[in-house]
């Protein structure tokens, strides 16, 4: 989508990692703080991986507010990436992003009413960048009612919960967890985590954080099935 400058749609149930994957792709935890300070100028000149802006609209966001927010983000992002003010000026698009911005990710896109979606589409049309709309299931059916927008969608991706194999890899790489899946006790604990979370990444995060807290409080060396069960009982875990 960055290369071909078209619109993509990503949707999935809450907690499967849509937001964290988008923020990670944009390196937003590094980029966003720079955009709010006077020292951001040209710090991203040598960072070709800082090509994406990430935007979460307010629940009550109007088209005017979205227009202002996107233009502010795009201008600051251009100043971050440009080699100089002259470079920034020559690369600007009228009422849109600069050539230094290759992709816009709009999270929680299901919040947007029709006119707000049209504002996002207008920004996309004026900017010559890629666009990804991220939301919950049902967003794809809703967008199908807007041919001006839907006809521009060239890619759709459905996020699912982690498979048992994927979840085992996440657990193995989890910091300071120390579970050994080859050990029978570790395999039992992995199975308990899978059974409790169903592969939902957000629930995995909450459950393991609580399990580590329980082991620390009780001076335990390992996370066991009993610890996972205690962590589950301490959390509010629904279907999502």
PDB file of C-alpha atoms in Angstrom, residues 2-213:
ATOM      1  CA  UNK A   2       2.930   2.326   0.633  1.00  0.00           C
ATOM      2  CA  UNK A   3       4.435   1.515  -2.739  1.00  0.00           C
ATOM      3  CA  UNK A   4       1.258   1.615  -4.830  1.00  0.00           C
ATOM      4  CA  UNK A   5      -0.546   4.337  -2.861  1.00  0.00           C
ATOM      5  CA  UNK A   6      -3.916   2.654  -2.561  1.00  0.00           C
ATOM      6  CA  UNK A   7      -6.341   2.020   0.316  1.00  0.00           C
ATOM      7  CA  UNK A   8      -6.230  -1.036   2.549  1.00  0.00           C
ATOM      8  CA  UNK A   9      -8.683  -2.253   5.161  1.00  0.00           C
ATOM      9  CA  UNK A  10      -7.700  -4.209   8.292  1.00  0.00           C
ATOM     10  CA  UNK A  11     -10.331  -5.465  10.699  1.00  0.00           C
ATOM     11  CA  UNK A  12     -10.618  -7.914  13.543  1.00  0.00           C
ATOM     12  CA  UNK A  13     -12.068  -8.387  17.037  1.00  0.00           C
ATOM     13  CA  UNK A  14     -10.760  -6.327  19.969  1.00  0.00           C
ATOM     14  CA  UNK A  15      -7.458  -7.439  21.426  1.00  0.00           C
ATOM     15  CA  UNK A  16      -5.932  -9.254  18.444  1.00  0.00           C
ATOM     16  CA  UNK A  17      -3.109  -6.725  18.018  1.00  0.00           C
ATOM     17  CA  UNK A  18      -4.348  -4.378  15.283  1.00  0.00           C
ATOM     18  CA  UNK A  19      -3.279  -1.170  17.020  1.00  0.00           C
ATOM     19  CA  UNK A  20       0.030  -2.442  18.381  1.00  0.00           C
ATOM     20  CA  UNK A  21       1.073  -3.817  14.986  1.00  0.00           C
ATOM     21  CA  UNK A  22       0.218  -0.537  13.239  1.00  0.00           C
ATOM     22  CA  UNK A  23       2.048   1.561  15.842  1.00  0.00           C
ATOM     23  CA  UNK A  24       5.038  -0.769  15.639  1.00  0.00           C
ATOM     24  CA  UNK A  25       5.145  -0.535  11.839  1.00  0.00           C
ATOM     25  CA  UNK A  26       5.118   3.268  12.045  1.00  0.00           C
ATOM     26  CA  UNK A  27       7.667   3.229  14.915  1.00  0.00           C
ATOM     27  CA  UNK A  28       5.141   5.588  16.475  1.00  0.00           C
ATOM     28  CA  UNK A  29       6.456   5.296  20.034  1.00  0.00           C
ATOM     29  CA  UNK A  30       9.604   7.050  18.771  1.00  0.00           C
ATOM     30  CA  UNK A  31       8.092   9.331  16.127  1.00  0.00           C
ATOM     31  CA  UNK A  32       5.070  10.725  17.969  1.00  0.00           C
ATOM     32  CA  UNK A  33       6.958  12.320  20.910  1.00  0.00           C
ATOM     33  CA  UNK A  34       9.221  14.171  18.470  1.00  0.00           C
ATOM     34  CA  UNK A  35       6.249  15.743  16.713  1.00  0.00           C
ATOM     35  CA  UNK A  36       5.191  17.500  19.885  1.00  0.00           C
ATOM     36  CA  UNK A  37       8.481  19.313  20.602  1.00  0.00           C
ATOM     37  CA  UNK A  38      10.296  22.223  19.025  1.00  0.00           C
ATOM     38  CA  UNK A  39      13.370  20.041  18.567  1.00  0.00           C
ATOM     39  CA  UNK A  40      11.822  17.695  15.999  1.00  0.00           C
ATOM     40  CA  UNK A  41      13.154  19.605  12.949  1.00  0.00           C
ATOM     41  CA  UNK A  42      14.990  17.313  10.511  1.00  0.00           C
ATOM     42  CA  UNK A  43      15.696  14.598  13.094  1.00  0.00           C
ATOM     43  CA  UNK A  44      14.248  11.979  10.757  1.00  0.00           C
ATOM     44  CA  UNK A  45      16.305  12.898   7.687  1.00  0.00           C
ATOM     45  CA  UNK A  46      18.321   9.690   7.946  1.00  0.00           C
ATOM     46  CA  UNK A  47      15.345   7.541   8.960  1.00  0.00           C
ATOM     47  CA  UNK A  48      13.689   6.168   5.795  1.00  0.00           C
ATOM     48  CA  UNK A  49      11.712   3.795   8.035  1.00  0.00           C
ATOM     49  CA  UNK A  50       9.809   6.774   9.470  1.00  0.00           C
ATOM     50  CA  UNK A  51       7.440   6.802   6.511  1.00  0.00           C
ATOM     51  CA  UNK A  52       4.047   6.417   8.226  1.00  0.00           C
ATOM     52  CA  UNK A  53       1.765   8.588  10.332  1.00  0.00           C
ATOM     53  CA  UNK A  54      -0.663   6.950  12.752  1.00  0.00           C
ATOM     54  CA  UNK A  55      -3.938   8.669  13.624  1.00  0.00           C
ATOM     55  CA  UNK A  56      -6.731   7.806  16.053  1.00  0.00           C
ATOM     56  CA  UNK A  57      -9.771  10.088  15.639  1.00  0.00           C
ATOM     57  CA  UNK A  58     -11.790  11.235  18.617  1.00  0.00           C
ATOM     58  CA  UNK A  59     -15.162   9.564  19.115  1.00  0.00           C
ATOM     59  CA  UNK A  60     -16.888  12.869  18.314  1.00  0.00           C
ATOM     60  CA  UNK A  61     -14.427  13.939  15.600  1.00  0.00           C
ATOM     61  CA  UNK A  62     -15.955  16.229  12.980  1.00  0.00           C
ATOM     62  CA  UNK A  63     -14.677  16.539   9.394  1.00  0.00           C
ATOM     63  CA  UNK A  64     -13.189  19.936  10.295  1.00  0.00           C
ATOM     64  CA  UNK A  65     -11.306  18.477  13.273  1.00  0.00           C
ATOM     65  CA  UNK A  66     -10.040  15.542  11.188  1.00  0.00           C
ATOM     66  CA  UNK A  67      -8.874  17.907   8.436  1.00  0.00           C
ATOM     67  CA  UNK A  68      -6.971  19.979  10.998  1.00  0.00           C
ATOM     68  CA  UNK A  69      -5.486  16.958  12.799  1.00  0.00           C
ATOM     69  CA  UNK A  70      -4.274  15.243   9.623  1.00  0.00           C
ATOM     70  CA  UNK A  71      -2.741  18.385   8.177  1.00  0.00           C
ATOM     71  CA  UNK A  72      -0.966  19.138  11.461  1.00  0.00           C
ATOM     72  CA  UNK A  73       0.412  15.609  11.698  1.00  0.00           C
ATOM     73  CA  UNK A  74       1.487  15.609   8.058  1.00  0.00           C
ATOM     74  CA  UNK A  75       3.205  19.016   8.324  1.00  0.00           C
ATOM     75  CA  UNK A  76       5.116  18.064  11.459  1.00  0.00           C
ATOM     76  CA  UNK A  77       6.025  14.699   9.975  1.00  0.00           C
ATOM     77  CA  UNK A  78       7.350  16.435   6.844  1.00  0.00           C
ATOM     78  CA  UNK A  79       9.491  18.767   8.952  1.00  0.00           C
ATOM     79  CA  UNK A  80      10.811  15.745  10.824  1.00  0.00           C
ATOM     80  CA  UNK A  81      11.823  13.971   7.594  1.00  0.00           C
ATOM     81  CA  UNK A  82      12.904  16.914   5.416  1.00  0.00           C
ATOM     82  CA  UNK A  83      16.578  17.794   5.087  1.00  0.00           C
ATOM     83  CA  UNK A  84      15.812  21.514   5.257  1.00  0.00           C
ATOM     84  CA  UNK A  85      12.936  23.974   5.242  1.00  0.00           C
ATOM     85  CA  UNK A  86      13.492  24.393   1.490  1.00  0.00           C
ATOM     86  CA  UNK A  87      13.206  20.639   0.979  1.00  0.00           C
ATOM     87  CA  UNK A  88      10.038  20.666   3.058  1.00  0.00           C
ATOM     88  CA  UNK A  89       8.491  23.473   0.993  1.00  0.00           C
ATOM     89  CA  UNK A  90       9.165  21.934  -2.405  1.00  0.00           C
ATOM     90  CA  UNK A  91       7.737  18.596  -1.355  1.00  0.00           C
ATOM     91  CA  UNK A  92       4.394  19.825  -0.058  1.00  0.00           C
ATOM     92  CA  UNK A  93       1.082  18.829  -1.564  1.00  0.00           C
ATOM     93  CA  UNK A  94      -1.774  21.389  -1.346  1.00  0.00           C
ATOM     94  CA  UNK A  95      -4.017  20.558   1.617  1.00  0.00           C
ATOM     95  CA  UNK A  96      -2.432  17.146   2.044  1.00  0.00           C
ATOM     96  CA  UNK A  97       0.652  15.272   3.142  1.00  0.00           C
ATOM     97  CA  UNK A  98       4.154  15.918   1.839  1.00  0.00           C
ATOM     98  CA  UNK A  99       6.179  13.522  -0.270  1.00  0.00           C
ATOM     99  CA  UNK A 100       7.962  12.504   2.926  1.00  0.00           C
ATOM    100  CA  UNK A 101       4.803  10.767   4.196  1.00  0.00           C
ATOM    101  CA  UNK A 102       4.122   7.513   2.368  1.00  0.00           C
ATOM    102  CA  UNK A 103       1.343   5.968   4.440  1.00  0.00           C
ATOM    103  CA  UNK A 104      -1.479   7.057   6.757  1.00  0.00           C
ATOM    104  CA  UNK A 105      -2.957   4.545   9.215  1.00  0.00           C
ATOM    105  CA  UNK A 106      -6.330   5.512  10.707  1.00  0.00           C
ATOM    106  CA  UNK A 107      -7.114   3.428  13.788  1.00  0.00           C
ATOM    107  CA  UNK A 108     -10.650   3.006  15.190  1.00  0.00           C
ATOM    108  CA  UNK A 109     -12.023   3.855  11.738  1.00  0.00           C
ATOM    109  CA  UNK A 110     -15.392   2.396  12.722  1.00  0.00           C
ATOM    110  CA  UNK A 111     -15.903   5.559  14.819  1.00  0.00           C
ATOM    111  CA  UNK A 112     -16.097   7.716  11.710  1.00  0.00           C
ATOM    112  CA  UNK A 113     -19.433   8.843  10.313  1.00  0.00           C
ATOM    113  CA  UNK A 114     -19.912   9.180   6.560  1.00  0.00           C
ATOM    114  CA  UNK A 115     -18.760  12.807   6.285  1.00  0.00           C
ATOM    115  CA  UNK A 116     -15.720  12.079   8.455  1.00  0.00           C
ATOM    116  CA  UNK A 117     -14.808   9.135   6.213  1.00  0.00           C
ATOM    117  CA  UNK A 118     -15.195  11.417   3.208  1.00  0.00           C
ATOM    118  CA  UNK A 119     -12.762  13.860   4.824  1.00  0.00           C
ATOM    119  CA  UNK A 120     -10.207  11.077   5.245  1.00  0.00           C
ATOM    120  CA  UNK A 121     -10.737  10.054   1.614  1.00  0.00           C
ATOM    121  CA  UNK A 122     -10.301  13.663   0.494  1.00  0.00           C
ATOM    122  CA  UNK A 123      -6.997  13.894   2.375  1.00  0.00           C
ATOM    123  CA  UNK A 124      -5.908  10.635   0.740  1.00  0.00           C
ATOM    124  CA  UNK A 125      -6.854  11.868  -2.734  1.00  0.00           C
ATOM    125  CA  UNK A 126      -4.930  15.128  -2.300  1.00  0.00           C
ATOM    126  CA  UNK A 127      -1.839  13.575  -0.762  1.00  0.00           C
ATOM    127  CA  UNK A 128      -0.788  10.718  -3.024  1.00  0.00           C
ATOM    128  CA  UNK A 129      -0.077   8.377  -0.132  1.00  0.00           C
ATOM    129  CA  UNK A 130      -1.252   4.959   0.973  1.00  0.00           C
ATOM    130  CA  UNK A 131      -4.104   4.670   3.458  1.00  0.00           C
ATOM    131  CA  UNK A 132      -5.021   1.892   5.885  1.00  0.00           C
ATOM    132  CA  UNK A 133      -8.327   1.921   7.754  1.00  0.00           C
ATOM    133  CA  UNK A 134      -8.286  -0.220  10.914  1.00  0.00           C
ATOM    134  CA  UNK A 135     -11.413  -1.268  12.802  1.00  0.00           C
ATOM    135  CA  UNK A 136     -13.613  -4.031  14.156  1.00  0.00           C
ATOM    136  CA  UNK A 137     -15.572  -6.615  12.122  1.00  0.00           C
ATOM    137  CA  UNK A 138     -18.480  -4.991  10.313  1.00  0.00           C
ATOM    138  CA  UNK A 139     -16.386  -2.067   9.087  1.00  0.00           C
ATOM    139  CA  UNK A 140     -15.845  -3.818   5.749  1.00  0.00           C
ATOM    140  CA  UNK A 141     -19.604  -4.224   5.222  1.00  0.00           C
ATOM    141  CA  UNK A 142     -20.289  -0.633   6.195  1.00  0.00           C
ATOM    142  CA  UNK A 143     -17.691   0.728   3.781  1.00  0.00           C
ATOM    143  CA  UNK A 144     -19.275  -1.277   0.973  1.00  0.00           C
ATOM    144  CA  UNK A 145     -22.167   1.211   1.098  1.00  0.00           C
ATOM    145  CA  UNK A 146     -19.840   4.065   0.110  1.00  0.00           C
ATOM    146  CA  UNK A 147     -18.746   3.368  -3.497  1.00  0.00           C
ATOM    147  CA  UNK A 148     -16.532   6.472  -3.701  1.00  0.00           C
ATOM    148  CA  UNK A 149     -14.397   5.031  -0.920  1.00  0.00           C
ATOM    149  CA  UNK A 150     -14.896   1.289  -1.378  1.00  0.00           C
ATOM    150  CA  UNK A 151     -13.900   1.364  -5.031  1.00  0.00           C
ATOM    151  CA  UNK A 152     -10.456   2.578  -3.961  1.00  0.00           C
ATOM    152  CA  UNK A 153      -9.803  -0.317  -1.554  1.00  0.00           C
ATOM    153  CA  UNK A 154      -7.194  -2.648  -2.986  1.00  0.00           C
ATOM    154  CA  UNK A 155      -6.417  -4.865  -0.014  1.00  0.00           C
ATOM    155  CA  UNK A 156      -8.387  -6.369   2.898  1.00  0.00           C
ATOM    156  CA  UNK A 157      -6.852  -8.209   5.843  1.00  0.00           C
ATOM    157  CA  UNK A 158      -8.802  -9.984   8.570  1.00  0.00           C
ATOM    158  CA  UNK A 159      -6.983 -10.220  11.922  1.00  0.00           C
ATOM    159  CA  UNK A 160      -7.582 -13.408  13.915  1.00  0.00           C
ATOM    160  CA  UNK A 161      -6.569 -14.560  17.382  1.00  0.00           C
ATOM    161  CA  UNK A 162      -3.142 -16.173  17.631  1.00  0.00           C
ATOM    162  CA  UNK A 163      -2.950 -19.819  16.643  1.00  0.00           C
ATOM    163  CA  UNK A 164      -1.503 -22.234  19.245  1.00  0.00           C
ATOM    164  CA  UNK A 165       1.814 -22.239  17.342  1.00  0.00           C
ATOM    165  CA  UNK A 166       1.934 -18.427  17.204  1.00  0.00           C
ATOM    166  CA  UNK A 167       0.968 -18.148  20.865  1.00  0.00           C
ATOM    167  CA  UNK A 168       3.689 -20.621  21.865  1.00  0.00           C
ATOM    168  CA  UNK A 169       6.236 -18.424  20.057  1.00  0.00           C
ATOM    169  CA  UNK A 170       4.954 -15.308  21.852  1.00  0.00           C
ATOM    170  CA  UNK A 171       5.158 -17.043  25.232  1.00  0.00           C
ATOM    171  CA  UNK A 172       8.678 -18.313  24.484  1.00  0.00           C
ATOM    172  CA  UNK A 173       9.850 -14.772  23.689  1.00  0.00           C
ATOM    173  CA  UNK A 174       8.075 -13.109  26.613  1.00  0.00           C
ATOM    174  CA  UNK A 175      10.591 -11.177  28.782  1.00  0.00           C
ATOM    175  CA  UNK A 176      11.530 -12.738  32.141  1.00  0.00           C
ATOM    176  CA  UNK A 177       8.937 -15.506  31.835  1.00  0.00           C
ATOM    177  CA  UNK A 178      11.296 -18.471  31.548  1.00  0.00           C
ATOM    178  CA  UNK A 179       8.763 -21.073  30.445  1.00  0.00           C
ATOM    179  CA  UNK A 180      10.268 -24.125  28.774  1.00  0.00           C
ATOM    180  CA  UNK A 181       7.729 -25.661  26.397  1.00  0.00           C
ATOM    181  CA  UNK A 182       9.842 -28.830  26.117  1.00  0.00           C
ATOM    182  CA  UNK A 183       9.405 -29.458  29.838  1.00  0.00           C
ATOM    183  CA  UNK A 184       6.114 -31.213  30.791  1.00  0.00           C
ATOM    184  CA  UNK A 185       5.319 -28.592  33.446  1.00  0.00           C
ATOM    185  CA  UNK A 186       6.052 -25.771  30.989  1.00  0.00           C
ATOM    186  CA  UNK A 187       3.894 -27.417  28.329  1.00  0.00           C
ATOM    187  CA  UNK A 188       1.054 -27.686  30.847  1.00  0.00           C
ATOM    188  CA  UNK A 189       1.376 -23.999  31.692  1.00  0.00           C
ATOM    189  CA  UNK A 190       1.397 -23.086  27.993  1.00  0.00           C
ATOM    190  CA  UNK A 191      -1.779 -25.108  27.520  1.00  0.00           C
ATOM    191  CA  UNK A 192      -3.406 -23.280  30.449  1.00  0.00           C
ATOM    192  CA  UNK A 193      -2.504 -19.909  28.930  1.00  0.00           C
ATOM    193  CA  UNK A 194      -3.913 -20.971  25.556  1.00  0.00           C
ATOM    194  CA  UNK A 195      -7.088 -22.291  27.151  1.00  0.00           C
ATOM    195  CA  UNK A 196      -7.619 -19.134  29.196  1.00  0.00           C
ATOM    196  CA  UNK A 197      -6.932 -16.542  26.495  1.00  0.00           C
ATOM    197  CA  UNK A 198      -8.023 -18.306  23.320  1.00  0.00           C
ATOM    198  CA  UNK A 199      -5.053 -16.653  21.606  1.00  0.00           C
ATOM    199  CA  UNK A 200      -6.292 -13.103  22.177  1.00  0.00           C
ATOM    200  CA  UNK A 201      -3.118 -11.013  22.377  1.00  0.00           C
ATOM    201  CA  UNK A 202      -4.531  -8.416  24.767  1.00  0.00           C
ATOM    202  CA  UNK A 203      -5.707 -11.116  27.178  1.00  0.00           C
ATOM    203  CA  UNK A 204      -2.309 -12.806  26.934  1.00  0.00           C
ATOM    204  CA  UNK A 205      -0.639  -9.530  27.895  1.00  0.00           C
ATOM    205  CA  UNK A 206      -2.931  -8.971  30.855  1.00  0.00           C
ATOM    206  CA  UNK A 207      -2.764 -12.577  32.038  1.00  0.00           C
ATOM    207  CA  UNK A 208       1.026 -12.877  31.908  1.00  0.00           C
ATOM    208  CA  UNK A 209       1.526  -9.509  33.604  1.00  0.00           C
ATOM    209  CA  UNK A 210      -0.753 -10.631  36.442  1.00  0.00           C
ATOM    210  CA  UNK A 211       0.969 -14.030  36.615  1.00  0.00           C
ATOM    211  CA  UNK A 212       4.380 -12.370  36.931  1.00  0.00           C
ATOM    212  CA  UNK A 213       3.004 -10.132  39.671  1.00  0.00           C
TER     213      UNK A 213
END
